XYZ file of C-alpha atoms in Angstrom:
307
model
C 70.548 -141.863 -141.569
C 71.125 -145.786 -140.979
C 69.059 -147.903 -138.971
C 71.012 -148.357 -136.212
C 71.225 -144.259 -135.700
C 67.741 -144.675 -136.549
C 67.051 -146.612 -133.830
C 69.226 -144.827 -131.165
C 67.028 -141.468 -131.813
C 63.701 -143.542 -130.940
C 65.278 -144.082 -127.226
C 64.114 -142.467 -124.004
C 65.564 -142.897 -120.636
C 64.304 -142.648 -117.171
C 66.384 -142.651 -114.216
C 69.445 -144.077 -116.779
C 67.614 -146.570 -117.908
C 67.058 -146.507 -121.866
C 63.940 -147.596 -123.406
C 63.080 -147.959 -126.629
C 60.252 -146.454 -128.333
C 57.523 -148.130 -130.742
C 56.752 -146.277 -133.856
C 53.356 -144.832 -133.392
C 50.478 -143.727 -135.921
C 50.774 -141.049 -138.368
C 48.664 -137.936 -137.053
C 49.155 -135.039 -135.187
C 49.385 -135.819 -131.691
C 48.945 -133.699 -128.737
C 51.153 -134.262 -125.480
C 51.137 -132.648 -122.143
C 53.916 -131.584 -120.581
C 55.181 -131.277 -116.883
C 53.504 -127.380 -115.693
C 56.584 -127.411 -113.184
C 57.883 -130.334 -111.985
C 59.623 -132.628 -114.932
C 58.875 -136.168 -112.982
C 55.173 -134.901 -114.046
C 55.316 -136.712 -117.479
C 53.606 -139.345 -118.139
C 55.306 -142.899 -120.290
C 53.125 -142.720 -123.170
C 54.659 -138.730 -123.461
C 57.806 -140.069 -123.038
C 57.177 -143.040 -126.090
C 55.318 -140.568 -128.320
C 58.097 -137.904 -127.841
C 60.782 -140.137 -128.542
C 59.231 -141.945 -132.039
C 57.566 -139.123 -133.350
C 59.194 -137.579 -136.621
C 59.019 -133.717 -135.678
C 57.805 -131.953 -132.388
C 56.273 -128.733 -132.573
C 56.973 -126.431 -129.820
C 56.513 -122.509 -128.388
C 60.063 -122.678 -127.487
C 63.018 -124.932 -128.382
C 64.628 -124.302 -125.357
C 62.107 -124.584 -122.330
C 61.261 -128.368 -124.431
C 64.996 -128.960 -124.900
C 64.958 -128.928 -121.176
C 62.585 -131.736 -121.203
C 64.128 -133.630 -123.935
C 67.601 -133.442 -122.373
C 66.106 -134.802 -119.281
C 65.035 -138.260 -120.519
C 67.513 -138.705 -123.622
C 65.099 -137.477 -126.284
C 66.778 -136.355 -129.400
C 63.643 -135.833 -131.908
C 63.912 -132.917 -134.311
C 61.911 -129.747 -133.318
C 60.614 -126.883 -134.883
C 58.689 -123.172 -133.407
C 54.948 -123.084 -133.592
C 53.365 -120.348 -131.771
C 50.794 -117.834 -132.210
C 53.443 -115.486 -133.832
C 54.649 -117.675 -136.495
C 51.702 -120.198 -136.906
C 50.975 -119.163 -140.490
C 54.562 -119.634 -141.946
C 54.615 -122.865 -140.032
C 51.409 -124.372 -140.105
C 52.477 -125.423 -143.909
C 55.448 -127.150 -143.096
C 53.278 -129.406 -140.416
C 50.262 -130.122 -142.632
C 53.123 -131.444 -145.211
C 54.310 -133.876 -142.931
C 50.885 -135.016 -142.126
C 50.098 -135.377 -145.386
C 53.328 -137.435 -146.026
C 52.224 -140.119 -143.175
C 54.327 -138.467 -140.675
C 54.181 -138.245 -137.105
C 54.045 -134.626 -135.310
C 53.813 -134.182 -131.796
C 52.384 -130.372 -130.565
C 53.562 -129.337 -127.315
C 53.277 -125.973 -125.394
C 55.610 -125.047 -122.584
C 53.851 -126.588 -120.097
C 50.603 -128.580 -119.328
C 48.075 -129.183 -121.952
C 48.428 -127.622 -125.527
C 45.416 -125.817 -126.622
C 44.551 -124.807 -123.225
C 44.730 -120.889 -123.337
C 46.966 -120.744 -126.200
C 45.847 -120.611 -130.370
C 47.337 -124.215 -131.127
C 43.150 -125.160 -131.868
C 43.334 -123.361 -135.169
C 46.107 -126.394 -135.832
C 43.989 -128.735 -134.774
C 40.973 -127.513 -136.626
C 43.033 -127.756 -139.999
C 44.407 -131.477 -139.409
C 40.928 -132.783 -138.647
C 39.519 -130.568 -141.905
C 42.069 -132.190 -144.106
C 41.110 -135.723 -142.655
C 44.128 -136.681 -140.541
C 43.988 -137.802 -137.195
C 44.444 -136.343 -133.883
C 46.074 -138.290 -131.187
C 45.594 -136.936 -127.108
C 47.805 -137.870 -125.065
C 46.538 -136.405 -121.345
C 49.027 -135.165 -118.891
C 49.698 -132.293 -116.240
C 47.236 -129.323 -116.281
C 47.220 -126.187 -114.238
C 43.599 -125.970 -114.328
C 43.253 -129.313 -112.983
C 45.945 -129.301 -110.353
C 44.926 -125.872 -108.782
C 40.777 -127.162 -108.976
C 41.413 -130.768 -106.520
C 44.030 -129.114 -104.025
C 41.485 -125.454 -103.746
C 38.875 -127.513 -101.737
C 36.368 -125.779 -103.634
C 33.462 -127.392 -105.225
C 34.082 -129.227 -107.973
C 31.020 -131.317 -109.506
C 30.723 -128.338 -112.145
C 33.056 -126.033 -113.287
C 34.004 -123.515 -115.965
C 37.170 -122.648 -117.199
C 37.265 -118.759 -118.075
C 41.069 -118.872 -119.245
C 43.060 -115.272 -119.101
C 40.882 -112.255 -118.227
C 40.837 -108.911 -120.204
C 44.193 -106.506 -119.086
C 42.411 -103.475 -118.507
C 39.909 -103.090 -115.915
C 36.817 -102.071 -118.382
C 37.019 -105.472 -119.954
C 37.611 -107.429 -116.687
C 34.607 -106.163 -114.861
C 32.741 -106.620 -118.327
C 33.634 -109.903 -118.577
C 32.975 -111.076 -114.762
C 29.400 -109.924 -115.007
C 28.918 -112.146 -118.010
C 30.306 -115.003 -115.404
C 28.894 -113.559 -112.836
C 25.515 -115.755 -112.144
C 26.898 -119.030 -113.600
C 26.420 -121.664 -110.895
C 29.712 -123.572 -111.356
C 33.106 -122.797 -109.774
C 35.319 -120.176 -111.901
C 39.216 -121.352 -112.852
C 41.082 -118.113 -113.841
C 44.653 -118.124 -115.119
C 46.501 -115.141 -114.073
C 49.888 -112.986 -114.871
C 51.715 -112.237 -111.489
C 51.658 -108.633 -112.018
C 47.784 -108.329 -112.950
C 46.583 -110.515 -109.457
C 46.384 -107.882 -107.548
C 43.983 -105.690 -109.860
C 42.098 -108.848 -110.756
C 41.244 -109.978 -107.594
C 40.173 -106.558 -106.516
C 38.114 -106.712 -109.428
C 36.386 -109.933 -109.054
C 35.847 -108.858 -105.432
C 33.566 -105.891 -106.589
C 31.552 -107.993 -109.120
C 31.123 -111.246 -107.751
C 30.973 -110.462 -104.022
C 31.992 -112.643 -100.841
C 32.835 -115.709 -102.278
C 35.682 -118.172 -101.237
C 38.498 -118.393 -103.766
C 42.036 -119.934 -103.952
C 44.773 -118.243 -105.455
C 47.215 -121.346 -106.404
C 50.776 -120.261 -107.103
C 53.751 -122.671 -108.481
C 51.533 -125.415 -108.736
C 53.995 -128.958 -109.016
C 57.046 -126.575 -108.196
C 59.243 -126.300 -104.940
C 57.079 -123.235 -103.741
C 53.888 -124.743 -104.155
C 51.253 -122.813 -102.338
C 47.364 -122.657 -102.210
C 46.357 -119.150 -100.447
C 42.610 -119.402 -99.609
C 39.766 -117.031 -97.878
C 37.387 -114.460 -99.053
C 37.998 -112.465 -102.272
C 37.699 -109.228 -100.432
C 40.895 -111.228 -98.060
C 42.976 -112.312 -100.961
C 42.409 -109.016 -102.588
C 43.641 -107.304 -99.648
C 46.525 -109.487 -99.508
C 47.864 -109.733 -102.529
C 47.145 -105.631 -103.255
C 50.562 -103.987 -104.341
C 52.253 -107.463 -104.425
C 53.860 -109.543 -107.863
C 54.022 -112.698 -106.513
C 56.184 -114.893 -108.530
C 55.483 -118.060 -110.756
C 52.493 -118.822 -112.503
C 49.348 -118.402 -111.205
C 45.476 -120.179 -110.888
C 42.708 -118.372 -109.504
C 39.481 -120.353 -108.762
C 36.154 -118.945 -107.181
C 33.575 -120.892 -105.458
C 30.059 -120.665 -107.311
C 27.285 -117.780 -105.959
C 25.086 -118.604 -103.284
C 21.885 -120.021 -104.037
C 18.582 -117.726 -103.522
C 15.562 -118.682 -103.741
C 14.084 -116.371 -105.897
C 9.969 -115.562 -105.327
C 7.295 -115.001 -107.182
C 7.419 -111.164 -105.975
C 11.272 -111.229 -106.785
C 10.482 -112.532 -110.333
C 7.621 -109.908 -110.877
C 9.662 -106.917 -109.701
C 12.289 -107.560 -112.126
C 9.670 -107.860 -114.529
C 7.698 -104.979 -114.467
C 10.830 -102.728 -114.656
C 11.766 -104.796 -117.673
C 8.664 -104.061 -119.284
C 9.073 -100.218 -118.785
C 12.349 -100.091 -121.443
C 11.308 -102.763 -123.831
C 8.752 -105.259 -125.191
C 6.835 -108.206 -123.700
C 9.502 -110.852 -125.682
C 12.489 -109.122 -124.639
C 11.314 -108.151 -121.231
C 11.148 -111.952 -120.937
C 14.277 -113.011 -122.330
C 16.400 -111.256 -119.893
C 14.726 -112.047 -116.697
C 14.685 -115.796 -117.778
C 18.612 -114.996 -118.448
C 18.525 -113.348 -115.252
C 16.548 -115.717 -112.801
C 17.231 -118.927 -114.902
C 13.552 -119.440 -114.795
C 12.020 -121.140 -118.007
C 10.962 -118.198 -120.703
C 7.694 -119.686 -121.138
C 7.339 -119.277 -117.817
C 8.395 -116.485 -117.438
C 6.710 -114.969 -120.599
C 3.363 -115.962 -119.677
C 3.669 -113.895 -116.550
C 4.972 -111.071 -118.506
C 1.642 -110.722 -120.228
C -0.639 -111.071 -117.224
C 1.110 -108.233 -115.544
C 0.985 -106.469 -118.868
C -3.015 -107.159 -119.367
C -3.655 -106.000 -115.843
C -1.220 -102.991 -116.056
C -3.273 -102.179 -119.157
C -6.827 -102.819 -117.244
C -5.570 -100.522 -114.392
C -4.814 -97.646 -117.023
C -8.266 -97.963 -118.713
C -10.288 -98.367 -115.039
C -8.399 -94.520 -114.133
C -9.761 -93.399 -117.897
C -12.876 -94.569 -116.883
């Protein structure tokens, strides 16, 4: 390869417009991609897809897509979770070379719901360094249009396909105080949003569908509403589902003492404490030095009816 054809592979375009791009620093970096809408991609994507020396991809085609759109003719290869051993290798060669590799999923930001971490976790182990570059994300999009709170959230990623494991895993989230972001198949909303409606309760929630796209839409109300709407329906596209955080109650001292006296009939004073600090999010100290008064006087009682 000469200079000049070099050169001409290092070019992006925007609106027919060429540009070219800088070389940039050997590493892996990591570059979001539009979720929907291909305008959704940011310059410094654009520069670090265009000089970088190999992108990694799920698919060659949904990225060609992208690459054809703005004149981008870097070399790709597969990386997913079905072929990540075979090809992590090859990437942690050209790392090791001084290359630059870009890692891209097909769409948003990589590492976000899908195994590209275990990448990531090699490159830093074998000292080489890892460049984000921030872009589109589902997650993010769906959370500031759901008017929802948003000063703490967590991000709970796919849930378990069978019921069992859903309902399992929503009572693990289900006393967190912080708004829930689901991701979502369109044939599994219905099901999960009749299951989140039995654990968690009456919340609000936003189902956001085709987020960036055409058919953007944000369908909010109750979970018992959205689960009633979307029952026997596959809506299309990809799908966000985010779930205001429970009510606050104010939990009193007779609350905190019933939960622990029925604690203390299955297990000892420690445990007994453990969960109802887990459960009422009460310090354990607290908490533990309450569990032995009630003990002491439970034990006084028994001893005054001996007597």
């Amino acid at each position: 390869m000469d200079h000049s054809e070099a050169a001409s592979e290092r070019k992006y375009y925007i609106s027919e417009h060429a540009f070219t791009a800088k070389r940039i620093e050997p590493g892996l970096h990591i570059v979001s991609t539009p979720i929907g809408n291909l305008q959704d991609i940011t310059i410094r994507a654009l520069e670090t897809l265009a000089a970088c020396d190999l992108i990694a991809c799920e698919d060659t085609r949904v990225t060609g897509v992208l690459l054809q759109r703005y004149g981008i003719r870097t070399q790709m290869m597969t990386y997913h979770e079905h072929n990540a051993l075979k090809q992590r290798p090859k990437i942690m060669e050209m790392l090791a070379a001084g290359r630059a590799v870009a890692l891209v999923s097909d769409a948003g930001t990589p590492l976000i719901s899908d195994p590209g971490f275990r990448l990531v976790g090699d490159v830093v182990e074998q000292g080489h360094k890892v460049v984000p570059v921030p872009g589109a994300s589902a997650m993010l999009s769906g959370l500031v249009g759901a008017g929802l709170p948003s000063d703490t959230i967590l991000f709970a990623g796919f849930l378990p396909n069978k019921t069992h494991g859903r309902k399992k895993r929503l009572e693990e989230l289900k006393n967190i105080p912080a708004t829930l972001v689901f991701y979502e198949s369109p044939h599994r909303v219905g099901a999960s949003l009749a299951d989140m409606d039995a654990i968690l309760g009456q919340r609000q929630a936003v189902v956001a569908r085709e987020l960036t796209k055409r058919f953007e839409t944000f369908q909010r109300g109750t979970l018992t509403e959205l689960s009633n709407f979307f029952s026997g329906d596959r809506p299309k596209g990809e799908i966000a589902i985010l779930i205001s955080p429970p009510e606050e109650q104010e939990l009193t001292e007779v609350d905190a003492d019933a939960l622990l006296l029925e604690a203390l009939k299955e297990m000892p004073v420690s445990a007994a404490a453990k969960k109802v600090s887990k459960a009422t999010g009460v310090d354990r100290k607290t908490i533990y030095t309450r569990a032995m008064e009630l003990k002491n006087a439970g034990s006084q009682d028994d001893q005054a009816e001996n007597d």
